[in-house]
Coordinates of C-alpha atoms in Angstrom, one line a residue:
M1 CA -6.3 -4.9 17.0
S2 CA -7.5 -8.0 18.9
R3 CA -11.2 -9.0 18.4
P4 CA -13.3 -10.4 21.2
R5 CA -12.7 -14.2 21.4
S6 CA -16.3 -14.9 20.6
T7 CA -16.0 -13.1 17.3
L8 CA -12.8 -14.9 16.4
S9 CA -14.5 -18.2 17.2
I10 CA -17.4 -17.4 14.9
H11 CA -15.0 -16.5 12.1
R12 CA -12.9 -19.6 12.8
L13 CA -16.0 -21.8 12.6
A14 CA -17.1 -20.1 9.4
T15 CA -13.7 -20.7 7.8
V16 CA -13.6 -24.4 8.9
A17 CA -17.1 -24.9 7.5
L18 CA -16.1 -23.2 4.2
L19 CA -12.9 -25.3 3.8
T20 CA -14.8 -28.5 4.5
S21 CA -17.4 -27.5 1.8
L22 CA -14.5 -26.8 -0.6
G23 CA -13.2 -30.3 0.0
M24 CA -9.8 -29.2 1.4
A25 CA -9.6 -32.6 3.1
G26 CA -10.7 -34.5 0.1
A27 CA -9.0 -35.1 -3.2
Q28 CA -11.5 -33.4 -5.5
A29 CA -10.1 -29.8 -5.2
K30 CA -7.0 -28.1 -4.0
T31 CA -7.7 -25.1 -1.8
L32 CA -5.0 -22.6 -0.8
V33 CA -5.9 -20.6 2.3
Y34 CA -4.3 -17.2 3.1
C35 CA -4.8 -15.9 6.7
S36 CA -5.2 -12.2 5.8
E37 CA -5.0 -9.5 8.5
G38 CA -8.0 -7.4 7.7
S39 CA -11.1 -6.7 5.6
P40 CA -11.0 -4.9 2.2
E41 CA -12.8 -1.6 1.8
N42 CA -14.0 -2.8 -1.6
F43 CA -12.5 -4.6 -4.6
T44 CA -11.5 -1.7 -6.9
P45 CA -7.8 -0.8 -6.4
A46 CA -8.3 2.7 -7.9
L47 CA -10.4 3.6 -4.9
N48 CA -8.0 2.4 -2.2
T49 CA -4.7 3.2 -0.6
T50 CA -4.3 0.3 1.8
G51 CA -2.3 -2.9 1.3
T52 CA -5.2 -4.9 2.8
S53 CA -7.6 -3.8 0.1
F54 CA -5.0 -4.2 -2.7
D55 CA -4.3 -7.7 -1.5
A56 CA -8.0 -8.6 -1.7
A57 CA -8.3 -7.4 -5.3
R58 CA -4.9 -8.6 -6.6
P59 CA -5.9 -12.1 -7.6
I60 CA -8.7 -10.6 -9.9
Y61 CA -6.9 -7.9 -11.9
D62 CA -4.1 -7.3 -14.3
R63 CA -2.4 -4.1 -15.3
L64 CA -0.7 -2.9 -18.5
V65 CA 2.6 -3.5 -16.9
H66 CA 3.4 -6.1 -14.2
F67 CA 6.2 -6.6 -11.7
V68 CA 8.0 -9.9 -12.0
R69 CA 6.7 -11.9 -9.1
G70 CA 9.0 -11.5 -6.1
S71 CA 11.0 -8.7 -7.8
T72 CA 11.0 -4.9 -8.5
Q73 CA 11.6 -5.5 -12.2
T74 CA 8.8 -4.7 -14.6
E75 CA 7.5 -6.9 -17.4
P76 CA 4.7 -6.8 -20.0
G77 CA 1.2 -7.4 -18.6
L78 CA -1.9 -6.6 -20.6
A79 CA 0.3 -4.5 -22.8
E80 CA 2.6 -6.9 -24.7
S81 CA 4.9 -4.1 -25.8
W82 CA 5.2 -0.3 -25.7
T83 CA 7.2 2.6 -27.3
I84 CA 8.1 5.9 -25.6
S85 CA 8.6 9.1 -27.6
D86 CA 12.0 10.8 -27.8
D87 CA 10.7 13.6 -25.5
G88 CA 9.5 11.1 -22.9
K89 CA 5.9 12.4 -23.0
V90 CA 4.0 9.9 -25.2
Y91 CA 3.6 6.2 -24.4
T92 CA 2.0 3.9 -27.0
F93 CA 0.9 0.5 -25.8
K94 CA 0.3 -2.6 -28.0
L95 CA -2.3 -4.6 -26.1
R96 CA -2.3 -8.4 -25.7
K97 CA -4.8 -10.3 -27.8
G98 CA -7.0 -13.2 -26.7
V99 CA -7.3 -12.1 -23.0
K100 CA -10.6 -13.2 -21.4
F101 CA -12.6 -11.6 -18.7
H102 CA -14.1 -13.5 -15.8
S103 CA -17.8 -14.3 -15.4
V104 CA -19.7 -13.6 -12.2
A105 CA -23.3 -14.2 -11.2
G106 CA -25.5 -12.2 -13.6
F107 CA -22.7 -11.4 -16.1
T108 CA -21.0 -13.3 -18.8
P109 CA -18.6 -11.3 -21.1
T110 CA -19.4 -11.3 -24.8
R111 CA -16.0 -10.0 -25.9
E112 CA -12.3 -10.2 -25.0
F113 CA -10.1 -7.4 -23.4
N114 CA -9.4 -4.4 -25.7
A115 CA -8.6 -0.7 -25.7
D116 CA -12.0 0.3 -24.5
D117 CA -11.3 -1.3 -21.1
V118 CA -8.0 0.5 -20.7
I119 CA -9.5 3.9 -21.5
W120 CA -12.6 3.3 -19.3
S121 CA -10.4 2.3 -16.3
F122 CA -8.2 5.4 -16.5
E123 CA -10.9 7.9 -17.4
R124 CA -13.0 6.8 -14.4
Q125 CA -10.1 8.2 -12.2
W126 CA -9.4 11.2 -14.4
K127 CA -12.6 12.6 -15.8
P128 CA -15.2 14.1 -13.4
D129 CA -18.0 13.5 -15.9
H130 CA -17.2 9.8 -16.3
P131 CA -20.4 7.8 -15.6
Y132 CA -18.6 5.9 -12.7
A133 CA -16.5 8.9 -11.4
K134 CA -18.6 9.4 -8.3
V135 CA -19.5 5.7 -7.6
S136 CA -18.4 4.3 -4.2
G137 CA -17.2 7.7 -3.0
G138 CA -15.3 8.5 -6.1
K139 CA -11.9 9.2 -4.5
Y140 CA -8.8 8.3 -6.6
D141 CA -6.0 9.4 -4.3
Y142 CA -3.3 7.2 -5.8
F143 CA -4.0 8.4 -9.4
A144 CA -3.7 12.0 -8.1
D145 CA -0.6 11.4 -5.9
M146 CA 1.3 9.7 -8.7
G147 CA 0.7 12.8 -10.9
F148 CA -1.7 11.3 -13.3
K149 CA -4.6 13.7 -12.5
D150 CA -2.6 16.8 -13.4
D151 CA -0.1 15.6 -15.9
L152 CA -2.2 13.4 -18.2
V153 CA -3.1 15.3 -21.4
S154 CA -5.0 12.5 -23.2
I155 CA -5.6 8.8 -23.4
E156 CA -6.6 7.7 -26.9
K157 CA -7.7 4.5 -28.7
I158 CA -5.5 4.3 -31.8
D159 CA -7.2 1.0 -32.8
P160 CA -8.9 -1.8 -30.8
M161 CA -5.5 -3.1 -29.5
T162 CA -3.5 0.1 -29.3
V163 CA -3.7 2.9 -26.7
K164 CA -1.7 6.1 -26.6
M165 CA -1.1 8.1 -23.4
T166 CA 0.2 11.7 -23.6
F167 CA 1.6 13.6 -20.6
K168 CA 2.5 17.3 -20.1
K169 CA 6.0 16.4 -19.0
P170 CA 8.3 13.4 -19.0
N171 CA 8.3 11.1 -16.0
V172 CA 10.8 8.3 -15.8
T173 CA 8.8 6.5 -13.1
M174 CA 5.8 6.0 -15.4
L175 CA 6.2 2.3 -16.2
P176 CA 6.7 1.2 -12.6
N177 CA 3.8 3.5 -11.7
L178 CA 1.6 1.7 -14.2
A179 CA 2.5 -1.7 -12.6
M180 CA 0.9 -0.5 -9.3
D181 CA -2.5 -1.6 -8.1
F182 CA -4.4 1.6 -8.8
A183 CA -3.7 1.0 -12.5
A184 CA -5.7 -2.2 -12.6
I185 CA -7.9 -2.7 -15.7
G186 CA -11.6 -3.5 -15.3
S187 CA -14.3 -4.5 -17.8
A188 CA -16.0 -1.6 -19.5
E189 CA -18.7 -4.1 -20.8
Y190 CA -19.5 -5.2 -17.2
A191 CA -19.7 -1.5 -16.1
D192 CA -22.1 -0.7 -18.9
A193 CA -24.3 -3.7 -18.1
L194 CA -24.5 -2.7 -14.4
A195 CA -25.2 0.9 -15.3
K196 CA -28.2 -0.2 -17.5
A197 CA -29.4 -2.3 -14.5
N198 CA -29.0 0.6 -12.1
K199 CA -26.5 -1.4 -10.1
K200 CA -23.2 0.6 -10.5
E201 CA -22.0 0.0 -6.9
Q202 CA -21.8 -3.7 -7.7
F203 CA -18.8 -3.0 -9.9
D204 CA -16.7 -2.4 -6.8
Q205 CA -18.2 -5.2 -4.7
V206 CA -18.5 -8.0 -7.2
P207 CA -15.4 -7.5 -9.3
V208 CA -14.6 -8.7 -12.8
G209 CA -11.1 -8.7 -14.1
T210 CA -8.7 -10.8 -16.3
G211 CA -6.4 -12.1 -13.5
P212 CA -5.4 -15.6 -12.4
F213 CA -8.4 -16.0 -10.0
S214 CA -12.0 -14.9 -10.4
F215 CA -14.2 -13.6 -7.5
V216 CA -16.8 -15.9 -6.0
T217 CA -18.0 -14.4 -2.8
Y218 CA -17.2 -12.2 0.2
Q219 CA -18.6 -12.7 3.7
K220 CA -17.7 -9.4 5.4
D221 CA -15.0 -9.6 8.1
A222 CA -14.8 -13.4 7.7
V223 CA -13.9 -14.9 4.3
I224 CA -13.2 -14.1 0.6
R225 CA -13.5 -16.9 -1.9
Y226 CA -11.9 -17.0 -5.4
K227 CA -11.6 -19.8 -8.0
A228 CA -9.0 -20.4 -10.6
H229 CA -9.5 -18.6 -13.9
K230 CA -8.8 -21.5 -16.3
A231 CA -8.5 -19.3 -19.3
Y232 CA -5.8 -17.0 -17.8
W233 CA -3.4 -15.7 -20.4
G234 CA -0.2 -15.6 -18.3
A235 CA 2.6 -18.1 -18.2
E236 CA 2.2 -18.3 -14.4
K237 CA -1.3 -19.6 -13.7
A238 CA -3.4 -20.6 -10.7
M239 CA -2.0 -23.9 -9.5
V240 CA -4.8 -24.6 -7.1
D241 CA -8.6 -24.8 -7.7
D242 CA -9.7 -22.4 -5.0
L243 CA -8.2 -19.6 -3.1
V244 CA -9.6 -18.5 0.3
Y245 CA -8.7 -15.4 2.3
A246 CA -9.6 -16.2 6.0
I247 CA -9.8 -12.8 7.5
T248 CA -8.0 -13.0 10.9
P249 CA -7.0 -9.6 12.4
D250 CA -5.4 -11.1 15.5
A251 CA -1.8 -12.3 15.0
T252 CA -2.0 -15.0 17.7
A253 CA -5.1 -16.4 16.0
R254 CA -3.3 -16.5 12.7
Y255 CA -0.5 -18.4 14.2
S256 CA -3.0 -20.9 15.8
K257 CA -4.6 -21.4 12.4
L258 CA -1.3 -22.0 10.7
K259 CA -0.3 -24.7 13.3
A260 CA -3.7 -26.3 13.0
G261 CA -3.5 -26.4 9.2
E262 CA -6.5 -24.1 8.8
C263 CA -4.5 -21.7 6.7
H264 CA -1.4 -22.2 4.6
L265 CA 0.2 -18.8 4.6
S266 CA 0.1 -15.7 6.8
G267 CA 1.9 -12.3 7.1
Y268 CA 2.6 -10.0 10.1
P269 CA 3.7 -12.5 12.7
R270 CA 4.3 -11.2 16.2
P271 CA 8.1 -10.7 16.5
A272 CA 7.9 -12.6 19.9
D273 CA 6.5 -15.7 18.1
L274 CA 9.2 -15.9 15.4
P275 CA 11.7 -18.1 17.4
E276 CA 9.0 -20.7 18.0
M277 CA 7.8 -20.5 14.4
Q278 CA 11.3 -21.0 13.1
K279 CA 11.7 -24.2 15.2
D280 CA 8.4 -25.8 14.0
P281 CA 9.1 -28.5 11.4
A282 CA 5.6 -28.0 9.9
L283 CA 6.3 -24.3 9.1
K284 CA 8.8 -22.3 7.1
V285 CA 9.5 -18.6 7.8
T286 CA 10.8 -16.2 5.1
S287 CA 12.0 -12.7 5.5
L288 CA 13.2 -9.7 3.4
P289 CA 14.7 -6.3 4.4
G290 CA 11.6 -4.1 4.3
L291 CA 11.3 -1.6 1.5
N292 CA 9.4 0.4 4.1
I293 CA 9.4 3.2 6.7
A294 CA 7.4 3.7 9.9
Y295 CA 6.9 7.3 10.8
W296 CA 5.0 9.7 13.1
S297 CA 3.6 12.6 11.2
F298 CA 3.2 16.2 12.5
N299 CA 0.3 18.1 10.9
T300 CA 2.0 21.3 9.8
Q301 CA -1.4 23.0 9.1
K302 CA -2.1 23.0 12.8
P303 CA -0.2 25.2 15.2
P304 CA 2.2 24.8 16.9
F305 CA 3.4 22.2 14.3
D306 CA 3.6 24.9 11.7
K307 CA 7.0 25.8 13.4
K308 CA 9.9 23.5 12.5
E309 CA 11.4 24.0 16.0
V310 CA 8.4 22.4 17.6
R311 CA 8.6 19.5 15.1
Q312 CA 12.3 19.1 15.9
A313 CA 11.5 19.2 19.6
F314 CA 9.0 16.4 19.3
T315 CA 11.5 14.4 17.3
M316 CA 14.1 14.7 20.1
A317 CA 11.7 13.9 22.8
I318 CA 11.2 10.3 21.7
D319 CA 13.5 7.4 22.6
K320 CA 13.8 5.7 19.3
A321 CA 16.3 3.0 20.6
A322 CA 13.8 1.9 23.2
I323 CA 11.1 1.5 20.6
L324 CA 13.4 -0.5 18.4
K325 CA 14.2 -2.8 21.3
E326 CA 10.8 -3.3 22.7
V327 CA 8.5 -3.1 19.7
Y328 CA 10.6 -4.5 16.9
L329 CA 12.6 -7.0 19.0
G330 CA 15.6 -6.8 16.7
A331 CA 13.6 -7.0 13.5
G332 CA 14.1 -3.3 12.5
T333 CA 16.7 -0.7 12.0
P334 CA 16.5 3.0 13.1
A335 CA 15.3 5.3 10.3
K336 CA 16.8 8.7 9.7
N337 CA 15.5 9.3 6.2
L338 CA 12.1 8.6 4.6
M339 CA 13.5 6.0 2.1
P340 CA 15.3 2.8 3.3
P341 CA 19.1 2.4 2.8
T342 CA 18.5 -0.5 0.4
L343 CA 17.4 2.0 -2.3
W344 CA 19.8 4.0 -4.5
G345 CA 19.9 7.7 -3.8
Y346 CA 20.0 7.2 0.0
N347 CA 21.8 10.0 1.8
D348 CA 23.9 8.4 4.6
K349 CA 25.5 11.8 5.5
V350 CA 22.3 12.9 7.2
Q351 CA 22.8 12.7 11.0
D352 CA 19.8 11.4 12.9
W353 CA 18.2 13.7 15.6
P354 CA 19.5 12.6 19.0
H355 CA 17.2 11.6 21.9
D356 CA 17.6 14.7 24.0
P357 CA 14.6 15.7 26.3
A358 CA 16.5 18.7 27.7
K359 CA 17.1 20.1 24.2
A360 CA 13.4 19.3 23.3
K361 CA 12.2 21.5 26.2
E362 CA 14.6 24.3 25.2
L363 CA 13.3 24.3 21.6
L364 CA 9.6 24.3 22.7
A365 CA 10.3 27.3 24.9
K366 CA 12.2 29.0 22.1
A367 CA 9.1 28.5 19.8
G368 CA 6.9 30.1 22.4
V369 CA 5.1 26.9 23.4
K370 CA 3.8 26.9 27.0
T371 CA 3.7 23.6 28.8
P372 CA 1.9 21.6 29.8
M373 CA 0.7 21.3 26.2
E374 CA -2.1 19.0 24.9
V375 CA -1.8 17.1 21.7
D376 CA -3.4 14.0 20.1
L377 CA -1.4 11.0 19.1
W378 CA -3.1 8.8 16.5
Y379 CA -2.0 5.1 16.3
M380 CA -3.0 2.4 13.9
P381 CA -5.5 -0.3 15.0
V382 CA -3.7 -3.0 12.9
Q383 CA -0.3 -4.5 12.4
R384 CA 1.5 -3.4 9.3
P385 CA 4.8 -4.7 7.8
Y386 CA 6.5 -1.5 9.0
N387 CA 5.0 -1.6 12.5
P388 CA 4.3 -4.7 14.5
N389 CA 2.6 -3.0 17.5
A390 CA 1.4 0.6 17.0
K391 CA -0.5 0.7 20.3
R392 CA 2.6 -0.2 22.4
M393 CA 4.7 2.3 20.4
A394 CA 2.1 5.0 21.1
E395 CA 2.1 4.3 24.8
M396 CA 6.0 4.6 24.8
M397 CA 5.8 7.9 22.9
Q398 CA 3.1 9.2 25.3
A399 CA 5.4 8.5 28.3
D400 CA 8.4 10.2 26.5
L401 CA 6.3 13.3 25.7
A402 CA 5.1 13.6 29.3
K403 CA 8.8 14.1 30.3
V404 CA 8.9 17.3 28.2
G405 CA 5.6 18.7 29.4
V406 CA 3.4 17.3 26.6
N407 CA 0.1 15.5 27.4
A408 CA -0.7 13.2 24.5
K409 CA -4.2 11.8 24.1
L410 CA -4.1 8.4 22.3
V411 CA -6.6 8.1 19.4
T412 CA -7.5 5.4 17.0
Y413 CA -10.3 4.3 14.6
E414 CA -11.3 1.3 12.5
W415 CA -8.5 0.9 9.8
G416 CA -10.3 2.3 6.8
E417 CA -11.7 5.2 8.8
Y418 CA -8.3 5.9 10.4
R419 CA -6.6 6.2 7.0
K420 CA -9.4 8.4 5.6
R421 CA -9.4 10.8 8.6
L422 CA -5.5 11.1 8.6
Q423 CA -5.5 11.8 4.8
Q424 CA -8.1 14.6 5.4
G425 CA -5.7 16.1 8.0
E426 CA -8.0 15.7 11.1
H427 CA -5.0 14.7 13.4
M428 CA -2.4 16.9 15.1
T429 CA 0.0 14.0 15.1
G430 CA -0.5 10.6 13.5
M431 CA 1.4 7.3 13.1
L432 CA 1.6 5.5 9.8
G433 CA 4.2 4.2 7.4
W434 CA 4.8 3.2 3.9
N435 CA 5.8 0.1 2.0
G436 CA 7.3 1.0 -1.4
D437 CA 5.2 -0.2 -4.2
N438 CA 7.2 0.4 -7.4
G439 CA 10.9 0.1 -6.5
D440 CA 11.8 3.7 -7.4
P441 CA 13.0 6.3 -4.8
D442 CA 10.3 8.7 -6.1
N443 CA 7.7 6.3 -4.6
F444 CA 8.9 7.4 -1.1
F445 CA 9.6 11.1 -1.8
F446 CA 6.1 11.7 -3.2
L447 CA 4.9 11.3 0.4
H448 CA 6.2 14.8 1.1
G449 CA 5.3 16.2 -2.3
C450 CA 2.9 19.2 -2.6
D451 CA 0.6 17.2 -4.9
A452 CA 0.0 14.7 -2.1
A453 CA -0.5 17.5 0.6
R454 CA -4.1 18.2 -0.5
P455 CA -7.0 17.0 1.7
G456 CA -7.2 13.2 0.9
G457 CA -3.6 13.0 -0.2
Q458 CA -1.0 10.7 1.3
N459 CA 1.3 13.6 2.5
L460 CA 0.0 13.3 6.1
S461 CA 2.1 16.2 7.4
K462 CA 0.5 18.5 4.8
W463 CA 4.0 19.9 4.4
C464 CA 4.7 21.6 1.1
N465 CA 8.2 22.9 0.7
K466 CA 9.1 24.7 -2.6
A467 CA 12.8 23.7 -2.6
F468 CA 11.9 20.0 -1.9
D469 CA 9.1 19.9 -4.5
E470 CA 11.1 21.5 -7.3
R471 CA 13.7 18.8 -6.9
L472 CA 11.0 16.1 -6.8
E473 CA 9.5 17.3 -10.1
K474 CA 12.9 17.7 -11.8
A475 CA 14.1 14.2 -10.8
R476 CA 11.1 12.8 -12.6
T477 CA 12.3 14.2 -15.9
L478 CA 15.9 12.9 -15.7
T479 CA 17.0 9.6 -17.2
D480 CA 20.4 9.7 -15.6
N481 CA 20.1 8.0 -12.2
K482 CA 23.3 9.6 -10.9
A483 CA 21.7 13.1 -11.5
R484 CA 18.5 11.9 -9.9
A485 CA 20.4 10.5 -6.9
K486 CA 22.0 13.9 -6.3
L487 CA 18.6 15.6 -6.1
Y488 CA 17.3 12.9 -3.8
E489 CA 20.3 13.4 -1.4
E490 CA 19.5 17.1 -1.3
M491 CA 15.8 16.4 -0.6
Q492 CA 16.7 14.2 2.3
A493 CA 18.8 17.0 3.8
I494 CA 15.9 19.4 3.4
E495 CA 13.4 16.9 4.9
H496 CA 15.7 16.3 7.9
E497 CA 16.0 20.0 8.8
E498 CA 12.3 20.6 8.4
A499 CA 11.3 17.5 10.3
P500 CA 7.7 17.1 8.9
D501 CA 7.6 13.7 10.7
F502 CA 9.6 11.6 13.1
K503 CA 11.2 8.7 11.2
I504 CA 11.0 5.6 13.3
A505 CA 12.2 2.4 11.7
H506 CA 12.7 0.3 8.6
S507 CA 11.6 -3.2 9.5
V508 CA 12.4 -6.7 8.4
V509 CA 9.3 -8.2 6.9
Y510 CA 8.5 -11.8 7.9
E511 CA 6.0 -14.3 6.3
V512 CA 5.1 -17.7 7.6
M513 CA 3.8 -20.7 5.6
R514 CA 3.2 -24.4 6.0
K515 CA 5.8 -26.7 4.5
E516 CA 3.4 -28.0 1.8
V517 CA 3.3 -24.6 0.1
T518 CA 5.7 -24.4 -2.9
G519 CA 6.3 -21.7 -5.5
Y520 CA 5.4 -18.8 -3.3
K521 CA 7.7 -15.7 -3.6
Q522 CA 7.9 -13.1 -1.0
S523 CA 7.5 -9.6 -2.5
P524 CA 9.7 -6.6 -1.7
F525 CA 6.5 -4.6 -1.9
N526 CA 4.8 -6.7 0.7
T527 CA 2.1 -7.8 -1.7
H528 CA 0.8 -11.3 -1.7
E529 CA 0.4 -13.1 -5.0
F530 CA -0.9 -16.7 -5.4
K531 CA -0.5 -17.5 -9.1
G532 CA 2.3 -20.1 -9.5
V533 CA 1.8 -21.3 -5.9
E534 CA 1.2 -25.0 -5.3
L535 CA 0.3 -27.3 -2.4
K536 CA 2.4 -30.5 -2.3

């Protein structure tokens, strides 16, 4: 969503002033500037579901398990090793010794990381009587959607450096789930100090973690400042002195800042700008096939979308090929399944719904829908890796729907509000998408699981299908990927027939950086990590 020019200019001046004060032009400090696309909701990943907020917190926190930077492979994080019981229900983590927390204004840690911090971080999301459970709104959607809320039996401190988690049933996706942002580990000591000072909300606004960078300050909608955590335990450390997120919602403004040297790296370029970017000797453009999906969700709790014929009709009303051509400009492939074809378990036998307005009209009539019919069509106010221009896409859909007698009112909100309202199920139809964040097919299928269909969950269609859900749950218990793949193929066939949403595209994800940036690795999860990154 473009901001008024005056606002952008203010933010630009603020960023330039900040960079000058950091000595970017001088020799005393190296400052890496990332042009981010939006403002975080807060700095506690457990409370959030958006990549924008996760990106803002990622320099600060570690998790028990990490993803190898630039890969979907897991590796030890704050847990240096673990064992899993024969029945797959008990995980015992040996914690890393000598890990130091950050200091922030008003707090200096008196001890190193230990089991208390792990238990505190998970129990905040799990136990309603936890002292921080209701702080900052107290919604832990990821924790619930990944099955932790219902399936966790206990989390125990065996000794100061050993933690045991016990689950009701085995789940082969557990380790990659624990590498996701919601499982970030905070400081229990910091939380206690803030509680005593009656400042609990500060925990989520002035964060303390063990990550490669520590938090310095946040100027809302303008700039986030971090500094290198010199005592970081990891082999890959902060290679610059300061890290700055210059919040720049407008893609054209991000491109201007890159060219002017006001930022070093940016995501979400406009597809139309890519040819010019690729020719610029001062820039380098990287890309990956997106581990993502853009979709348009039908709220099955609201008539007439409780009828699959209506959902199928809406699916056939839209000209997907035209959207791919005009919105993605060749940087996307048509989607027929929720998961992308790059993941194992993909069912290529599914036949995509055709663009067939006549058949759409016929199905609407068969379902007893009288036209003209009024619906809302929610579209995102921001660019995402899976959707470079949601507003234009919505306008094209609106025109297609008019041809089958449906009048669509376009609706949007500020990004955080948009997500919250969609997850509550306020929409009739709503546009969103998903970038996989653990490399397992389950991480896409949970979006149609019954667990995630509750108010606040990430199943936006609120579609709960028993046959689909039984297979989803069973697949989590199997260690044989061939058997899991068979279940996933069956689930894709069910999903296709039921049409809880219109699958739009899997996009290619582009990032742009200045030539002086070295060591940066583009992530298949579309996360942005700056440890190990240098400026030459």
